[in-house]
CSV table of C-alpha atoms and ligand atoms in Angstrom, one decimal:
chain,number,residue,atom,x,y,z
A,28,UNK,CA,-21.4,2.8,1.7
A,29,UNK,CA,-20.7,-0.5,-0.2
A,30,UNK,CA,-19.4,-0.4,-3.8
A,31,UNK,CA,-22.6,-2.1,-4.9
A,32,UNK,CA,-24.7,0.6,-3.2
A,33,UNK,CA,-22.6,3.3,-4.7
A,34,UNK,CA,-23.2,1.8,-8.2
A,35,UNK,CA,-26.9,1.5,-7.5
A,36,UNK,CA,-27.2,5.0,-6.1
A,37,UNK,CA,-25.4,6.9,-8.8
A,38,UNK,CA,-27.4,8.4,-11.5
A,39,UNK,CA,-27.2,5.7,-14.1
A,40,UNK,CA,-26.8,8.2,-16.9
A,41,UNK,CA,-23.6,9.5,-15.3
A,42,UNK,CA,-20.2,8.0,-16.2
A,43,UNK,CA,-18.2,7.0,-13.1
A,44,UNK,CA,-14.9,5.3,-12.6
A,45,UNK,CA,-12.7,3.6,-10.1
A,46,UNK,CA,-9.0,3.1,-10.0
A,47,UNK,CA,-6.6,0.4,-8.9
A,48,UNK,CA,-3.3,1.3,-7.3
A,49,UNK,CA,-0.2,-0.7,-6.4
A,50,UNK,CA,1.5,-0.1,-3.0
A,51,UNK,CA,5.0,1.2,-3.2
A,52,UNK,CA,8.0,-1.2,-2.9
A,53,UNK,CA,9.2,-1.9,0.6
A,54,UNK,CA,11.2,1.0,2.0
A,55,UNK,CA,9.6,3.6,-0.2
A,56,UNK,CA,7.3,6.3,1.2
A,57,UNK,CA,3.8,7.1,0.1
A,58,UNK,CA,4.6,10.5,-1.5
A,59,UNK,CA,4.4,9.4,-5.1
A,60,UNK,CA,1.1,7.5,-4.5
A,61,UNK,CA,-0.5,10.4,-2.6
A,62,UNK,CA,0.6,12.8,-5.4
A,63,UNK,CA,-1.0,10.5,-7.9
A,64,UNK,CA,-4.2,10.3,-5.9
A,65,UNK,CA,-4.3,14.1,-5.5
A,66,UNK,CA,-4.3,14.5,-9.3
A,67,UNK,CA,-7.2,12.0,-9.7
A,68,UNK,CA,-9.4,13.1,-6.7
A,69,UNK,CA,-10.7,16.2,-8.5
A,70,UNK,CA,-12.4,13.8,-11.0
A,71,UNK,CA,-14.1,12.1,-8.1
A,72,UNK,CA,-13.4,8.4,-8.4
A,73,UNK,CA,-16.2,6.3,-7.0
A,74,UNK,CA,-13.7,4.1,-5.2
A,75,UNK,CA,-10.0,3.1,-5.1
A,76,UNK,CA,-8.8,-0.5,-5.1
A,77,UNK,CA,-5.4,-1.2,-3.6
A,78,UNK,CA,-3.6,-4.4,-4.7
A,79,UNK,CA,-2.2,-6.9,-2.3
A,80,UNK,CA,0.9,-9.0,-2.9
A,81,UNK,CA,1.9,-12.4,-1.5
A,82,UNK,CA,5.4,-12.8,-0.2
A,83,UNK,CA,8.4,-13.7,-2.4
A,84,UNK,CA,11.0,-16.3,-1.3
A,85,UNK,CA,14.5,-15.1,-1.2
A,86,UNK,CA,17.7,-16.9,-0.3
A,87,UNK,CA,20.3,-14.9,1.7
A,88,UNK,CA,23.8,-16.2,1.9
A,89,UNK,CA,25.2,-16.8,5.4
A,90,UNK,CA,28.8,-16.1,6.3
A,91,UNK,CA,29.6,-19.8,6.1
A,92,UNK,CA,28.3,-20.0,2.5
A,93,UNK,CA,25.1,-21.7,3.4
A,94,UNK,CA,21.7,-20.1,2.5
A,95,UNK,CA,18.9,-18.8,4.7
A,96,UNK,CA,15.4,-18.9,3.2
A,97,UNK,CA,13.6,-15.6,3.8
A,98,UNK,CA,9.9,-15.0,2.9
A,99,UNK,CA,9.0,-11.3,2.6
A,100,UNK,CA,6.6,-9.1,0.7
A,101,UNK,CA,8.1,-6.6,-1.8
A,102,UNK,CA,5.0,-4.3,-1.5
A,103,UNK,CA,3.4,-4.5,1.9
A,104,UNK,CA,1.0,-1.9,3.2
A,105,UNK,CA,-2.3,-2.6,1.4
A,106,UNK,CA,-4.5,-2.0,4.5
A,107,UNK,CA,-2.5,1.0,5.7
A,108,UNK,CA,-2.8,2.7,2.4
A,109,UNK,CA,-6.6,2.0,2.3
A,110,UNK,CA,-6.9,3.5,5.8
A,111,UNK,CA,-4.8,6.5,4.8
A,112,UNK,CA,-6.9,7.2,1.6
A,113,UNK,CA,-10.2,6.7,3.6
A,114,UNK,CA,-9.3,9.0,6.4
A,115,UNK,CA,-7.3,11.6,4.5
A,116,UNK,CA,-9.5,12.0,1.4
A,117,UNK,CA,-12.8,10.4,2.5
A,118,UNK,CA,-12.4,7.9,-0.4
A,119,UNK,CA,-14.2,4.6,-0.6
A,120,UNK,CA,-11.5,2.0,-0.6
A,121,UNK,CA,-11.3,-1.7,-1.6
A,122,UNK,CA,-8.3,-3.6,-0.4
A,123,UNK,CA,-7.5,-6.8,-2.3
A,124,UNK,CA,-7.4,-9.9,-0.2
A,125,UNK,CA,-5.5,-13.0,-1.4
A,126,UNK,CA,-5.6,-16.7,-0.7
A,127,UNK,CA,-2.0,-17.2,-1.8
A,128,UNK,CA,0.5,-16.8,1.0
A,129,UNK,CA,-2.1,-16.5,3.8
A,130,UNK,CA,-3.7,-19.0,6.1
A,131,UNK,CA,-7.4,-18.8,6.9
A,132,UNK,CA,-6.4,-17.6,10.4
A,133,UNK,CA,-4.3,-14.8,9.0
A,134,UNK,CA,-7.2,-13.9,6.6
A,135,UNK,CA,-9.6,-13.8,9.5
A,136,UNK,CA,-7.3,-11.5,11.5
A,137,UNK,CA,-7.0,-9.2,8.4
A,138,UNK,CA,-10.8,-9.1,8.1
A,139,UNK,CA,-11.1,-8.2,11.8
A,140,UNK,CA,-8.6,-5.3,11.3
A,141,UNK,CA,-10.5,-4.1,8.2
A,142,UNK,CA,-13.8,-4.3,10.1
A,143,UNK,CA,-12.4,-2.3,13.0
A,144,UNK,CA,-11.1,0.3,10.5
A,145,UNK,CA,-14.6,0.6,9.0
A,146,UNK,CA,-13.5,-0.8,5.6
A,147,UNK,CA,-16.2,-3.2,4.5
A,148,UNK,CA,-15.4,-3.8,0.8
A,149,UNK,CA,-12.9,-6.3,-0.3
A,150,UNK,CA,-11.8,-7.9,-3.6
A,151,UNK,CA,-11.4,-11.6,-3.0
A,152,UNK,CA,-8.7,-13.2,-5.1
A,153,UNK,CA,-6.7,-16.3,-5.3
A,154,UNK,CA,-3.4,-14.6,-6.2
A,155,UNK,CA,-0.8,-16.3,-8.3
A,156,UNK,CA,0.1,-19.9,-7.8
A,157,UNK,CA,3.9,-19.5,-7.7
A,158,UNK,CA,3.8,-19.0,-4.0
A,159,UNK,CA,5.0,-21.9,-1.9
A,160,UNK,CA,4.4,-22.1,1.8
A,161,UNK,CA,4.3,-25.3,3.7
A,162,UNK,CA,0.8,-26.1,4.8
A,163,UNK,CA,1.1,-27.8,8.3
A,164,UNK,CA,-1.6,-29.6,10.1
A,165,UNK,CA,-2.6,-26.6,12.2
A,166,UNK,CA,-2.7,-24.2,9.2
A,167,UNK,CA,-5.6,-24.0,6.9
A,168,UNK,CA,-5.6,-22.3,3.6
A,169,UNK,CA,-8.0,-21.1,1.0
A,170,UNK,CA,-7.1,-22.7,-2.3
A,171,UNK,CA,-9.4,-20.7,-4.6
A,172,UNK,CA,-11.0,-17.3,-4.5
A,173,UNK,CA,-14.4,-19.1,-4.0
A,174,UNK,CA,-13.0,-20.5,-0.7
A,175,UNK,CA,-12.1,-17.0,0.3
A,176,UNK,CA,-15.6,-15.7,-0.6
A,177,UNK,CA,-17.0,-18.5,1.6
A,178,UNK,CA,-14.8,-17.5,4.5
A,179,UNK,CA,-15.9,-13.9,4.3
A,180,UNK,CA,-19.5,-14.8,4.0
A,181,UNK,CA,-19.2,-16.9,7.1
A,182,UNK,CA,-17.9,-14.0,9.0
A,183,UNK,CA,-20.8,-11.9,7.7
A,184,UNK,CA,-23.0,-14.6,9.4
A,185,UNK,CA,-21.0,-14.3,12.7
A,186,UNK,CA,-19.2,-17.5,12.2
A,187,UNK,CA,-15.5,-17.3,13.0
A,188,UNK,CA,-12.9,-20.1,12.6
A,189,UNK,CA,-12.1,-21.2,16.1
A,190,UNK,CA,-14.8,-19.7,18.2
A,191,UNK,CA,-18.4,-20.5,18.9
A,192,UNK,CA,-19.6,-17.3,17.3
A,193,UNK,CA,-19.1,-13.6,17.1
A,194,UNK,CA,-20.2,-10.3,15.8
A,195,UNK,CA,-21.4,-10.5,12.2
A,196,UNK,CA,-19.4,-8.4,9.8
A,197,UNK,CA,-20.8,-6.6,6.8
A,198,UNK,CA,-18.3,-7.2,4.0
A,199,UNK,CA,-19.3,-6.6,0.5
A,200,UNK,CA,-17.3,-8.8,-1.9
A,201,UNK,CA,-16.0,-8.3,-5.4
A,202,UNK,CA,-14.1,-10.9,-7.5
A,203,UNK,CA,-12.0,-11.1,-10.6
A,204,UNK,CA,-12.9,-12.4,-14.1
A,205,UNK,CA,-11.1,-12.8,-17.4
A,206,UNK,CA,-12.7,-11.9,-20.8
A,207,UNK,CA,-9.9,-13.8,-22.5
A,208,UNK,CA,-10.1,-16.6,-19.9
A,209,UNK,CA,-7.8,-17.2,-17.0
A,210,UNK,CA,-4.3,-18.4,-17.9
A,211,UNK,CA,-4.8,-21.8,-16.2
A,212,UNK,CA,-8.3,-22.4,-17.4
A,213,UNK,CA,-8.7,-25.0,-20.2
A,214,UNK,CA,-11.6,-22.9,-21.7
A,215,UNK,CA,-13.8,-20.0,-21.0
A,216,UNK,CA,-16.8,-22.1,-20.0
A,217,UNK,CA,-14.7,-23.7,-17.3
A,218,UNK,CA,-13.7,-20.3,-16.0
A,219,UNK,CA,-17.3,-19.1,-16.1
A,220,UNK,CA,-18.4,-22.1,-14.1
A,221,UNK,CA,-16.1,-20.9,-11.3
A,222,UNK,CA,-17.1,-17.3,-11.7
A,223,UNK,CA,-20.7,-18.5,-11.2
A,224,UNK,CA,-19.6,-20.4,-8.1
A,225,UNK,CA,-18.1,-17.2,-6.7
A,226,UNK,CA,-21.4,-15.3,-7.4
A,227,UNK,CA,-23.5,-18.1,-5.8
A,228,UNK,CA,-21.4,-18.1,-2.7
A,229,UNK,CA,-21.8,-14.3,-2.2
A,230,UNK,CA,-19.7,-12.2,-4.6
A,231,UNK,CA,-21.7,-9.1,-5.5
A,232,UNK,CA,-19.8,-7.9,-8.6
A,233,UNK,CA,-16.8,-8.8,-10.8
A,234,UNK,CA,-14.0,-6.7,-12.2
A,235,UNK,CA,-12.5,-7.9,-15.5
A,236,UNK,CA,-8.8,-8.3,-16.3
A,237,UNK,CA,-7.7,-5.6,-18.7
A,238,UNK,CA,-8.7,-6.0,-22.3
A,239,UNK,CA,-7.9,-3.9,-25.4
A,240,UNK,CA,-10.6,-5.0,-27.8
A,241,UNK,CA,-14.1,-4.2,-26.6
A,242,UNK,CA,-15.6,-7.0,-28.6
A,243,UNK,CA,-13.8,-9.5,-26.3
A,244,UNK,CA,-15.6,-7.9,-23.3
A,245,UNK,CA,-19.0,-7.8,-25.0
A,246,UNK,CA,-18.7,-11.5,-26.0
A,247,UNK,CA,-17.6,-12.4,-22.5
A,248,UNK,CA,-20.5,-10.6,-20.8
A,249,UNK,CA,-23.0,-12.3,-23.2
A,250,UNK,CA,-21.5,-15.7,-22.4
A,251,UNK,CA,-21.5,-14.9,-18.7
A,252,UNK,CA,-25.2,-13.9,-18.8
A,253,UNK,CA,-25.9,-17.1,-20.6
A,254,UNK,CA,-24.1,-19.1,-17.9
A,255,UNK,CA,-26.4,-17.5,-15.2
A,256,UNK,CA,-24.0,-14.8,-14.0
A,257,UNK,CA,-26.2,-11.9,-13.1
A,258,UNK,CA,-23.9,-9.7,-11.0
A,259,UNK,CA,-22.4,-6.5,-12.4
A,260,UNK,CA,-19.3,-7.1,-14.6
A,261,UNK,CA,-17.2,-4.0,-14.5
A,262,UNK,CA,-14.8,-3.5,-17.4
A,263,UNK,CA,-11.1,-3.0,-16.5
A,264,UNK,CA,-9.1,-0.7,-18.7
A,265,UNK,CA,-5.4,-0.1,-18.8
A,266,UNK,CA,-3.7,2.8,-20.7
A,267,UNK,CA,-0.6,1.6,-22.5
A,268,UNK,CA,2.2,4.1,-21.9
A,269,UNK,CA,5.3,2.4,-23.4
A,270,UNK,CA,6.3,0.2,-26.2
A,271,UNK,CA,7.7,-2.3,-23.8
A,272,UNK,CA,4.2,-3.0,-22.5
A,273,UNK,CA,3.0,-4.5,-25.8
A,274,UNK,CA,5.1,-7.6,-25.0
A,275,UNK,CA,5.1,-7.5,-21.2
A,276,UNK,CA,1.3,-7.2,-20.7
A,277,UNK,CA,0.4,-10.3,-22.7
A,278,UNK,CA,3.0,-12.3,-20.9
A,279,UNK,CA,2.0,-11.1,-17.4
A,280,UNK,CA,-1.7,-11.2,-17.9
A,281,UNK,CA,-2.5,-13.8,-20.6
A,282,UNK,CA,-4.2,-11.3,-22.9
A,283,UNK,CA,-3.9,-10.1,-26.5
A,284,UNK,CA,-3.5,-6.7,-28.1
A,285,UNK,CA,-5.2,-5.8,-31.5
A,286,UNK,CA,-2.8,-5.5,-34.4
A,287,UNK,CA,-4.1,-2.0,-35.0
A,288,UNK,CA,-3.0,-0.9,-31.5
A,289,UNK,CA,0.4,-2.6,-31.7
A,290,UNK,CA,1.1,-1.1,-35.2
A,291,UNK,CA,0.4,2.4,-33.8
A,292,UNK,CA,2.6,1.9,-30.8
A,293,UNK,CA,5.4,0.5,-33.1
A,294,UNK,CA,5.0,3.6,-35.3
A,295,UNK,CA,5.2,6.0,-32.3
A,296,UNK,CA,8.4,4.3,-31.1
A,297,UNK,CA,9.9,4.4,-34.6
A,298,UNK,CA,9.0,8.1,-35.0
A,299,UNK,CA,10.9,8.9,-31.8
A,300,UNK,CA,8.0,11.3,-30.9
A,301,UNK,CA,8.5,13.1,-27.6
A,302,UNK,CA,12.3,12.8,-27.8
A,303,UNK,CA,14.3,16.0,-27.7
A,304,UNK,CA,15.4,15.9,-31.3
A,305,UNK,CA,11.8,15.5,-32.5
A,306,UNK,CA,10.5,18.3,-30.3
A,307,UNK,CA,13.2,20.6,-31.7
A,308,UNK,CA,12.4,19.6,-35.3
A,309,UNK,CA,8.7,20.3,-34.6
A,310,UNK,CA,7.7,17.2,-36.5
A,311,UNK,CA,4.2,16.2,-35.3
A,312,UNK,CA,3.8,12.6,-34.3
A,313,UNK,CA,2.2,10.9,-31.4
A,314,UNK,CA,4.2,9.5,-28.4
A,315,UNK,CA,3.6,5.9,-27.3
A,316,UNK,CA,1.6,7.3,-24.3
A,317,UNK,CA,-0.5,9.5,-26.5
A,318,UNK,CA,-1.4,6.5,-28.6
A,319,UNK,CA,-2.3,4.6,-25.5
A,320,UNK,CA,-4.5,7.4,-24.2
A,321,UNK,CA,-6.3,7.7,-27.5
A,322,UNK,CA,-6.9,4.0,-27.7
A,323,UNK,CA,-8.2,3.8,-24.1
A,324,UNK,CA,-10.4,6.9,-24.8
A,325,UNK,CA,-12.0,5.2,-27.8
A,326,UNK,CA,-12.6,2.0,-25.8
A,327,UNK,CA,-14.2,4.1,-23.0
A,328,UNK,CA,-16.5,6.0,-25.4
A,329,UNK,CA,-17.6,2.8,-27.0
A,330,UNK,CA,-18.2,1.1,-23.6
A,331,UNK,CA,-20.3,4.1,-22.4
A,332,UNK,CA,-22.3,4.1,-25.7
A,333,UNK,CA,-22.9,0.4,-25.1
A,334,UNK,CA,-24.3,1.0,-21.6
A,335,UNK,CA,-21.3,0.6,-19.4
A,336,UNK,CA,-21.5,3.6,-17.1
A,337,UNK,CA,-18.7,2.5,-14.8
A,338,UNK,CA,-15.1,1.8,-15.8
A,339,UNK,CA,-12.3,0.5,-13.6
A,340,UNK,CA,-8.8,1.8,-14.5
A,341,UNK,CA,-5.5,0.0,-13.8
A,342,UNK,CA,-3.1,2.8,-12.8
A,343,UNK,CA,0.7,2.4,-12.3
A,344,UNK,CA,3.4,4.9,-11.4
A,345,UNK,CA,1.8,8.1,-12.7
A,346,UNK,CA,-1.7,9.7,-13.1
A,347,UNK,CA,-0.8,11.7,-16.2
A,348,UNK,CA,-2.3,9.4,-18.9
A,349,UNK,CA,-5.5,8.8,-16.8
A,350,UNK,CA,-5.9,12.5,-16.2
A,351,UNK,CA,-5.5,13.2,-19.9
A,352,UNK,CA,-8.1,10.6,-20.7
A,353,UNK,CA,-10.6,11.8,-18.0
A,354,UNK,CA,-10.3,15.4,-19.2
A,355,UNK,CA,-11.3,14.2,-22.7
A,356,UNK,CA,-14.2,12.1,-21.4
A,357,UNK,CA,-15.5,14.9,-19.2
A,358,UNK,CA,-15.4,17.6,-21.9
B,423,FAD,P1,-9.9,-18.1,-8.9
B,423,FAD,O1,-11.2,-17.5,-9.1
B,423,FAD,O2,-9.6,-19.0,-7.8
B,423,FAD,O3,-9.6,-18.9,-10.3
B,423,FAD,C1,-8.2,-19.3,-10.5
B,423,FAD,C2,-8.2,-20.4,-11.6
B,423,FAD,O4,-8.7,-21.6,-10.9
B,423,FAD,C3,-9.1,-20.2,-12.8
B,423,FAD,O5,-8.5,-20.8,-13.9
B,423,FAD,C4,-10.4,-20.9,-12.4
B,423,FAD,O6,-11.1,-21.3,-13.5
B,423,FAD,C5,-9.9,-22.1,-11.6
B,423,FAD,N1,-10.8,-22.5,-10.5
B,423,FAD,C6,-11.5,-21.7,-9.7
B,423,FAD,N2,-12.1,-22.4,-8.7
B,423,FAD,C7,-11.8,-23.7,-9.0
B,423,FAD,C8,-12.2,-25.0,-8.4
B,423,FAD,N3,-13.0,-25.0,-7.3
B,423,FAD,N4,-11.6,-26.1,-8.9
B,423,FAD,C9,-10.8,-26.1,-10.0
B,423,FAD,N5,-10.5,-24.9,-10.6
B,423,FAD,C10,-10.9,-23.8,-10.1
B,423,FAD,N6,-3.1,-10.7,-8.0
B,423,FAD,C11,-2.4,-10.4,-6.9
B,423,FAD,O7,-1.5,-11.1,-6.5
B,423,FAD,N7,-2.8,-9.3,-6.2
B,423,FAD,C12,-3.8,-8.5,-6.5
B,423,FAD,O8,-4.1,-7.5,-5.9
B,423,FAD,C13,-4.5,-8.8,-7.7
B,423,FAD,N8,-5.6,-8.0,-8.1
B,423,FAD,C14,-6.3,-8.4,-9.2
B,423,FAD,C15,-7.4,-7.6,-9.6
B,423,FAD,C16,-8.2,-8.0,-10.7
B,423,FAD,C17,-9.4,-7.2,-11.1
B,423,FAD,C18,-7.8,-9.1,-11.5
B,423,FAD,C19,-8.6,-9.5,-12.7
B,423,FAD,C20,-6.7,-9.9,-11.1
B,423,FAD,C21,-6.0,-9.6,-10.0
B,423,FAD,N9,-4.9,-10.3,-9.5
B,423,FAD,C22,-4.2,-10.0,-8.4
B,423,FAD,C23,-4.5,-11.6,-10.3
B,423,FAD,C24,-5.1,-12.9,-9.7
B,423,FAD,O9,-4.8,-13.1,-8.4
B,423,FAD,C25,-4.6,-14.0,-10.6
B,423,FAD,O10,-5.1,-13.9,-11.9
B,423,FAD,C26,-4.9,-15.4,-10.1
B,423,FAD,O11,-4.1,-16.3,-10.9
B,423,FAD,C27,-6.4,-15.8,-10.1
B,423,FAD,O12,-7.1,-15.2,-9.2
B,423,FAD,P2,-8.7,-15.4,-9.1
B,423,FAD,O13,-9.2,-14.7,-7.9
B,423,FAD,O14,-9.3,-15.1,-10.4
B,423,FAD,O15,-8.8,-17.0,-8.9
């Protein structure tokens, strides 16, 4: 069942959630990720997204001192993980599909693989621009997520790249959006114009970049509706778990954190809560992760009160903070 159908079918009064996972680094096995999933499955996520990563360029030194250029993915395996989660746990899965680093031909092959696996939901993304790969005459690329949406919709109409026609696929397409605007966008309206284009070309829903102040999300949704965007806009929430993230997240994702949140995380770090000496002295103060869970919990309750019955969680490394938050929501 497509994500959109799942959202429509669920009792609107009920809170539901989805999660987004990152494949393990090349060479690692799936144990950690499957362990994480097993902790979350009892809470019945409506679906699981698995991120995709374009290749990095590495320079390896040859014996003669010259360099060999190698292009490789640090975290491959998106489709394999989706298939494993679908067949092992019966989960609905959404692989991410990127423009960056892939030709249209490679994208078509990936979509054929997904179709054969019975995976019919994808999140269509541009990916980050830092990827350089020579575009030769016989290679075609999707420059923007909207181009990728167009390609997927063509396949849904039975139109393939280099053949007369073929079996129509049934992909349901999600896209990304940015309450605090995309990094490269000169302003929010410019970004919304392109979000509308993705909708008009066939995207059925949008998931937001993480945000930490709900008013940013409400303002964004209001502006999006004003710009003619009618597809569901699903809020994306990240639980802060360490002090380091208060500087790394803004840098990586072009977003801001409210002063109230950063002060609490600063305090948690200064108090040393959770460290052995503090545990022994029995002084009660919150850990950085506990502050993060509490903040995300307050965000979720406010979103639910304001009519958002589905929330998407960005999960990394461990399920512990999300499980703590879900337990509080479901009490
Ligand atoms: P687009 O929609 O193509 O927009 C990119 C920029 O170009 C925007 O500034 C937009 O305004 C502008 N633009 C769009 N169309 C045009 C046009 N026709 N002409 C001129 N300008 C245009 N990255 C990964 O590498 N892997 C992942 O798995 C991944 N998952 C993500 C999941 C979510 C929910 C989100 C929010 C982001 C994710 N990203 C991921 C990051 C994303 O790939 C980057 O933010 C990327 O820079 C933009 O992707 P997009 O799909 O939003 O691009």
